[in-house]
Tab-separated table of C-alpha atoms and ligand atoms in Angstrom:
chain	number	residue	atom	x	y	z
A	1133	UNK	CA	0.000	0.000	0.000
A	1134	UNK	CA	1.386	3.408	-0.878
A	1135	UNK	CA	1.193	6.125	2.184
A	1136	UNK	CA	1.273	9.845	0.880
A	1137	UNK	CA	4.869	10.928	-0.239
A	1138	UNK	CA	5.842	7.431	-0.608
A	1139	UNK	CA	7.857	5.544	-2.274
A	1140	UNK	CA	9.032	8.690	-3.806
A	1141	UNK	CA	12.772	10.038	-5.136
A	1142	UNK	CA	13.502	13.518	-5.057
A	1143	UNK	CA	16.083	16.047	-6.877
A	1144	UNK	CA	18.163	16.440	-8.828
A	1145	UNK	CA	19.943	19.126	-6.833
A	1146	UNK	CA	23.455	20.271	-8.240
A	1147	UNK	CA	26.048	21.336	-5.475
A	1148	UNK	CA	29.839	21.597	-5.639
A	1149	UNK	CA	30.317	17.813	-4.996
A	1150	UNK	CA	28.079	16.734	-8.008
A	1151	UNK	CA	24.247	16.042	-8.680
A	1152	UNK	CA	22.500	14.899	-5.328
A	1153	UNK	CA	19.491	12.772	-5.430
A	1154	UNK	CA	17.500	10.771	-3.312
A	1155	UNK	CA	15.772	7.845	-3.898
A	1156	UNK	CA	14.598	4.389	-1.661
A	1157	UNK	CA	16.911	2.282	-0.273
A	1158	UNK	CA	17.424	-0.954	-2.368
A	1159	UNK	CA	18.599	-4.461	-1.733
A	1160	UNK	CA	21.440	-3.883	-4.325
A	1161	UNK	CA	22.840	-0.666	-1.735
A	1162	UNK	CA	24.391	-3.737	-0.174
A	1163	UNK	CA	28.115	-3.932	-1.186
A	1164	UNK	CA	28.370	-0.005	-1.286
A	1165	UNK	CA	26.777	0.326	1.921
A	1166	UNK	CA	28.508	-1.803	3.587
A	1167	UNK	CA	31.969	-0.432	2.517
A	1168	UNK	CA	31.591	2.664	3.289
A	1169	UNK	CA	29.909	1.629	6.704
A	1170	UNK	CA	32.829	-0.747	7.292
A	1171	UNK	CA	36.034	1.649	6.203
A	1172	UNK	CA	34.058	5.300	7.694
A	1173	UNK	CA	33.276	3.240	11.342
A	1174	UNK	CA	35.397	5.328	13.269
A	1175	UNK	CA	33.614	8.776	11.692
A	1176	UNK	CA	30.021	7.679	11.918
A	1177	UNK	CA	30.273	5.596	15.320
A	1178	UNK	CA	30.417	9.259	17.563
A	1179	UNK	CA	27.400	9.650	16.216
A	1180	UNK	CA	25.153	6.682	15.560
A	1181	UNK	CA	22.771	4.935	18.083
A	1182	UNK	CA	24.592	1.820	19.786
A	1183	UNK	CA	23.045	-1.775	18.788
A	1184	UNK	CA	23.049	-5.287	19.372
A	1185	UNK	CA	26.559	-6.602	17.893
A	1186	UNK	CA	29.973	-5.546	16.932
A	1187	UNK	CA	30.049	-2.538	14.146
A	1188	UNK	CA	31.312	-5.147	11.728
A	1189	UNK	CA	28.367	-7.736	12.344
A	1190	UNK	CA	25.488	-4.919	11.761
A	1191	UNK	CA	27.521	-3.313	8.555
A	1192	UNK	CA	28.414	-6.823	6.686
A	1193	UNK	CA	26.887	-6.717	3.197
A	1194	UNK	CA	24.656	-10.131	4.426
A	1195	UNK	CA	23.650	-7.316	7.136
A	1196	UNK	CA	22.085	-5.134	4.646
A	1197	UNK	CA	18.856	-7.256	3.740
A	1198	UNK	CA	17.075	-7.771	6.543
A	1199	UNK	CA	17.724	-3.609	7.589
A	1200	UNK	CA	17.015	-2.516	4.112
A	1201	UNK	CA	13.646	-4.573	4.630
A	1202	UNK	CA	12.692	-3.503	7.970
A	1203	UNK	CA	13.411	0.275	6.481
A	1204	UNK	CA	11.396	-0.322	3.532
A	1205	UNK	CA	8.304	-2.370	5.408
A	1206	UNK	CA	8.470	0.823	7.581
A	1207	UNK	CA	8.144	2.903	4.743
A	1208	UNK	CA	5.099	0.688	2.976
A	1209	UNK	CA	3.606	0.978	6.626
A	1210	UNK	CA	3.893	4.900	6.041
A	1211	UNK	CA	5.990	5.201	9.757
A	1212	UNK	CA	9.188	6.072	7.751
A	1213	UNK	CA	10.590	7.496	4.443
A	1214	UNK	CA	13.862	5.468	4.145
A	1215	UNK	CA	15.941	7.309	1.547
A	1216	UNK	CA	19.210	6.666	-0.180
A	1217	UNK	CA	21.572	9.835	-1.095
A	1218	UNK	CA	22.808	9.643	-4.449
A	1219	UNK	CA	25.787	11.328	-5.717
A	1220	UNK	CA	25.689	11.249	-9.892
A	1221	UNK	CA	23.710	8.199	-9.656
A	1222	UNK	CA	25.989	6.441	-7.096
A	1223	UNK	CA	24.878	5.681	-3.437
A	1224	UNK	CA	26.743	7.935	-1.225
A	1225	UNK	CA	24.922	7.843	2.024
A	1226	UNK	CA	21.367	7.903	3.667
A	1227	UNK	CA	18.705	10.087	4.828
A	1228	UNK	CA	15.694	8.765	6.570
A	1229	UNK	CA	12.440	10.459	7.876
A	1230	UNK	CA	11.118	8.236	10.857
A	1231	UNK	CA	8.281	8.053	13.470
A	1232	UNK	CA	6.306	9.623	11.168
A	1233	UNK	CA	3.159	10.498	13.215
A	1234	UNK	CA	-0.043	11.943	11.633
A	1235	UNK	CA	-3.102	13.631	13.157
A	1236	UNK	CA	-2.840	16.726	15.305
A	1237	UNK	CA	0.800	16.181	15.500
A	1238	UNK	CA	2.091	15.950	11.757
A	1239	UNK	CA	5.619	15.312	13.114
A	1240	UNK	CA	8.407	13.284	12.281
A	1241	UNK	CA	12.367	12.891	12.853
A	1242	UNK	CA	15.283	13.365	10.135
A	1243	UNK	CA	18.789	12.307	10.490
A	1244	UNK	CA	21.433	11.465	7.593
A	1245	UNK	CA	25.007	10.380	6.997
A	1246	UNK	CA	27.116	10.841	3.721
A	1247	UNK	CA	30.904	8.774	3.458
A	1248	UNK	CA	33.376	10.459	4.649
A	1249	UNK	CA	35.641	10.283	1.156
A	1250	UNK	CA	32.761	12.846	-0.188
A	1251	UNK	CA	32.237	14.860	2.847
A	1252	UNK	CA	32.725	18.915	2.610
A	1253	UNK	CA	30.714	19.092	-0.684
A	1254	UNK	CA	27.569	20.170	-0.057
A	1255	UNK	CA	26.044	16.705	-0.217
A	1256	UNK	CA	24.268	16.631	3.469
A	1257	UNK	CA	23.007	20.037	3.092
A	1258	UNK	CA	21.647	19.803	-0.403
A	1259	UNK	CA	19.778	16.111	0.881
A	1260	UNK	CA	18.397	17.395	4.082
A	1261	UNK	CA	16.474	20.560	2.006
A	1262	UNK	CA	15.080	17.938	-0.470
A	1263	UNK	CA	14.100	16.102	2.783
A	1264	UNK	CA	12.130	18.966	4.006
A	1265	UNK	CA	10.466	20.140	1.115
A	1266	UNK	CA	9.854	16.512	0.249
A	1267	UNK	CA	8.391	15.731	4.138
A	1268	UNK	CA	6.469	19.219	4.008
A	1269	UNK	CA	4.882	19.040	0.489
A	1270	UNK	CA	4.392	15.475	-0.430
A	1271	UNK	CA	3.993	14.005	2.957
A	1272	UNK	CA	2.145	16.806	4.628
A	1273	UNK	CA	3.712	17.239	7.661
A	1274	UNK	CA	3.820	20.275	9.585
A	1275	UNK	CA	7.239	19.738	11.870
A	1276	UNK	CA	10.741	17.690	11.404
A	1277	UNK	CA	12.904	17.452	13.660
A	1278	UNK	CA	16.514	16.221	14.812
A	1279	UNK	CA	18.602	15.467	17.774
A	1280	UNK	CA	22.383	16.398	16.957
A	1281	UNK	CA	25.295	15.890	19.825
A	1282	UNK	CA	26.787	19.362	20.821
A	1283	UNK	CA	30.223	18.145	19.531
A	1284	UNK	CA	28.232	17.525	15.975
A	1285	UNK	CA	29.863	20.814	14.486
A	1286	UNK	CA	29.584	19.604	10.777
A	1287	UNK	CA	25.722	17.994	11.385
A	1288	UNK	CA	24.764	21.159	13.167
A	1289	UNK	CA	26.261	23.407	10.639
A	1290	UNK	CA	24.546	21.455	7.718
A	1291	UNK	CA	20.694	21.554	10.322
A	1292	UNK	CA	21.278	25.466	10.672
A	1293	UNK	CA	22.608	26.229	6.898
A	1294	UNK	CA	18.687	24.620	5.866
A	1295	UNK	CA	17.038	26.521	8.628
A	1296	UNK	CA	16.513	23.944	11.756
A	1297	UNK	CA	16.292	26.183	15.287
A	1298	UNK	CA	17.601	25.308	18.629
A	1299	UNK	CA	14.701	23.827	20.722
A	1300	UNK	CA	16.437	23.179	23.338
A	1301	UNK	CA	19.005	20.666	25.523
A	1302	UNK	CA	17.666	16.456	25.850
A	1303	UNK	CA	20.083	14.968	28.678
A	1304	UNK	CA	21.370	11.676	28.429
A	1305	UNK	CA	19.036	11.234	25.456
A	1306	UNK	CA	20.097	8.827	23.206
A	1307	UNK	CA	23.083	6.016	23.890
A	1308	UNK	CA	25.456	6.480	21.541
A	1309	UNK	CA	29.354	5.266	21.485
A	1310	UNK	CA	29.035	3.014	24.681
A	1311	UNK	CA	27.680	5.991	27.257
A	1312	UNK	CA	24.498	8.184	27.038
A	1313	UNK	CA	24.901	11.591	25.207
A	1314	UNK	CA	23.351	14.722	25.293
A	1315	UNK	CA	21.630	15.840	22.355
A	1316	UNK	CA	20.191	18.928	20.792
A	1317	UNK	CA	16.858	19.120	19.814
A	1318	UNK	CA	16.365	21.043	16.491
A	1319	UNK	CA	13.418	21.459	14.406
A	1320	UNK	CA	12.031	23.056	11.224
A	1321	UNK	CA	8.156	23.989	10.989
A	1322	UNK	CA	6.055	24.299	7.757
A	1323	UNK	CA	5.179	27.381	8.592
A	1324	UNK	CA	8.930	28.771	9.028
A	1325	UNK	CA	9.675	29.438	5.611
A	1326	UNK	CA	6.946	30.907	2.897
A	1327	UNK	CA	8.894	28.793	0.575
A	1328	UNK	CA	11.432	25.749	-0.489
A	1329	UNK	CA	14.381	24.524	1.809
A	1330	UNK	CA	16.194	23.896	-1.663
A	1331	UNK	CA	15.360	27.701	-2.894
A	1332	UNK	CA	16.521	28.989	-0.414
A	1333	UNK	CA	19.955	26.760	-0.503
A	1334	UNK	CA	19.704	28.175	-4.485
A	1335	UNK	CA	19.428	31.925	-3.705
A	1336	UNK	CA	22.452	31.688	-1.525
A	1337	UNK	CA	24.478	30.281	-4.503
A	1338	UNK	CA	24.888	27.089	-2.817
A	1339	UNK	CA	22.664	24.555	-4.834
A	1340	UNK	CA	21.180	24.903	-8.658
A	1341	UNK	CA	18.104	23.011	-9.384
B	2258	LIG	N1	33.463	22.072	12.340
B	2258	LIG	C1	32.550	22.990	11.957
B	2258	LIG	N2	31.909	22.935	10.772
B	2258	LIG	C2	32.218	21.893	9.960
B	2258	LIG	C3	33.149	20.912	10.313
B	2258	LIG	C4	33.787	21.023	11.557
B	2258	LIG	N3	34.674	20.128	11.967
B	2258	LIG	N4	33.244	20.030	9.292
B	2258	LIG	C5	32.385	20.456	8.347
B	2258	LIG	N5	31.793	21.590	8.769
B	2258	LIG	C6	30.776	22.357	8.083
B	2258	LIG	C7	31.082	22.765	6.662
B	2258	LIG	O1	31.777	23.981	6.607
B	2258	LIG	C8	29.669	22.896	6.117
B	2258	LIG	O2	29.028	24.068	6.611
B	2258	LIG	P1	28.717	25.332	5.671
B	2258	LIG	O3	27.698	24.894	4.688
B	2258	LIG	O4	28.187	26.336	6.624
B	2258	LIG	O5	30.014	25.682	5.040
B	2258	LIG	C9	28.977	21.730	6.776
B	2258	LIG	O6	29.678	21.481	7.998
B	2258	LIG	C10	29.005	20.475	5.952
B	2258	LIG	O7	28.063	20.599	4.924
B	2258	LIG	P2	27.935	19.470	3.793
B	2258	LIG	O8	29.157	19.440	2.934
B	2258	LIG	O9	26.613	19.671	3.169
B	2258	LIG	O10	27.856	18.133	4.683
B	2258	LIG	P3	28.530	16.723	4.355
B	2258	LIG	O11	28.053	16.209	3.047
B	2258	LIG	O12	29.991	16.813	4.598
B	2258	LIG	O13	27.882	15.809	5.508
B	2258	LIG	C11	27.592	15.043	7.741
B	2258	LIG	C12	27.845	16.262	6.864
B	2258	LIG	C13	26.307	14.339	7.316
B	2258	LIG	C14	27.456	15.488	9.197
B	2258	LIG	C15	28.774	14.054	7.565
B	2258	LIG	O14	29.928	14.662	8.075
B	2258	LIG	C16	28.562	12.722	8.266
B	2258	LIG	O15	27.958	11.821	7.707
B	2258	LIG	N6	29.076	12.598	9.516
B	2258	LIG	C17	28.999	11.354	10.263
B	2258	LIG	C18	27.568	10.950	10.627
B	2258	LIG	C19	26.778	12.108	11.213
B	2258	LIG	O16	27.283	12.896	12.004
B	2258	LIG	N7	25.490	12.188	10.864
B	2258	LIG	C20	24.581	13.230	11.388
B	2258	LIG	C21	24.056	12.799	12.735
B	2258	LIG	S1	22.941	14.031	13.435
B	2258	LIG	C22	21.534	13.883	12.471
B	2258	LIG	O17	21.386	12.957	11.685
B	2258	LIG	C23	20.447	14.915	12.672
């Protein structure tokens, strides 16, 4: 069954790095995934939830198909928009929109990671505004938000740059890297912005459609 806004791709957005796109994760992500995931472990690990396992048992390419389709079930079940980040038509990285919740709340949660080989391109930025305008016009939510560590400079630079605002301090929120870390709540409302995260990533000379 399809829920509103997905499956869906979204972009192309042109940056410095190359032509960003975003598009479902797939069971053929596997090998690319799982290298990057593998070789970029001590870059993403700061940052990323703990799990069950060692890093190399969850990010083995046999890992991939049974988290590629509890993402996608998630996504049929319209509780999650589980997107791949493209770089000229080459996975590069992930963004996901999860605990999507309807009704009076129209909320959800973003969060993203691009390898580090292509970081410092404008990749991140340009995939979290097609996230927004994606989750705000063809999903119909009204607020995203994310949780970033304090010591996230990069990930908080790339929230503010597409127009997320400080919410506030979550103690000991999430357990992360063996201990429980404090994160920063961020969010981005609808009704911020009169118009597109992307446009406005295009007016400052940093994206072109
Ligand atoms: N200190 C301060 N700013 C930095 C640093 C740093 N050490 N490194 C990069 N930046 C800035 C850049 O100058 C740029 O900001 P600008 O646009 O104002 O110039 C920004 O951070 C990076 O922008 P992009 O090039 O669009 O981002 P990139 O494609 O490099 O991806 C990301 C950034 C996703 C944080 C990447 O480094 C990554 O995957 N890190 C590991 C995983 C991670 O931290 N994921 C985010 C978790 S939080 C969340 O999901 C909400």
């Amino acid at each position: 069954m399809s829920q509103p806004g997905w499956p869906a791709a979204a972009g192309p957005v042109t940056v410095a790095g190359g032509v960003v796109r975003l598009r479902p994760v797939r069971l053929r992500d596997a090998a690319t995934w799982s290298r990057y995931r593998l070789n970029d472990e001590d870059y993403l690990r700061p940052w990323e939830p703990s799990g069950p396992g060692t890093w190399e048992s969850r990010h083995r390419a046999t890992a991939w198909p049974s988290v590629c389709m509890n993402l996608r079930n998630a996504g049929r079940r319209g509780m999650m928009l589980p997107f791949a980040i493209e770089l000229d038509g080459q996975f590069c990285g992930q963004l996901t929109i999860g605990n999507v919740v309807r009704g009076p709340l129209c909320s959800a949660w973003i969060g993203y990671w691009v390898a580090r080989e292509l970081a410092g391109q404008g990749i991140a930025t340009a995939a979290l505004a097609m996230g927004v305008d994606h989750g705000f016009q063809a999903v119909g939510l009204h607020r995203l938000e994310a949780t970033v560590r304090p010591e996230n400079d990069a990930s908080k630079a790339v929230l503010r740059r597409v127009g997320f605002r400080d919410e506030g301090l979550l103690r000991r929120y999430l357990h992360v890297d063996g201990e429980w870390r404090d994160h920063h709540l961020v969010a981005i409302l609808v009704d911020d912005y009169p118009d597109s995260a992307v446009g406005r990533l295009v007016r400052q000379n940093r994206a072109q459609w």
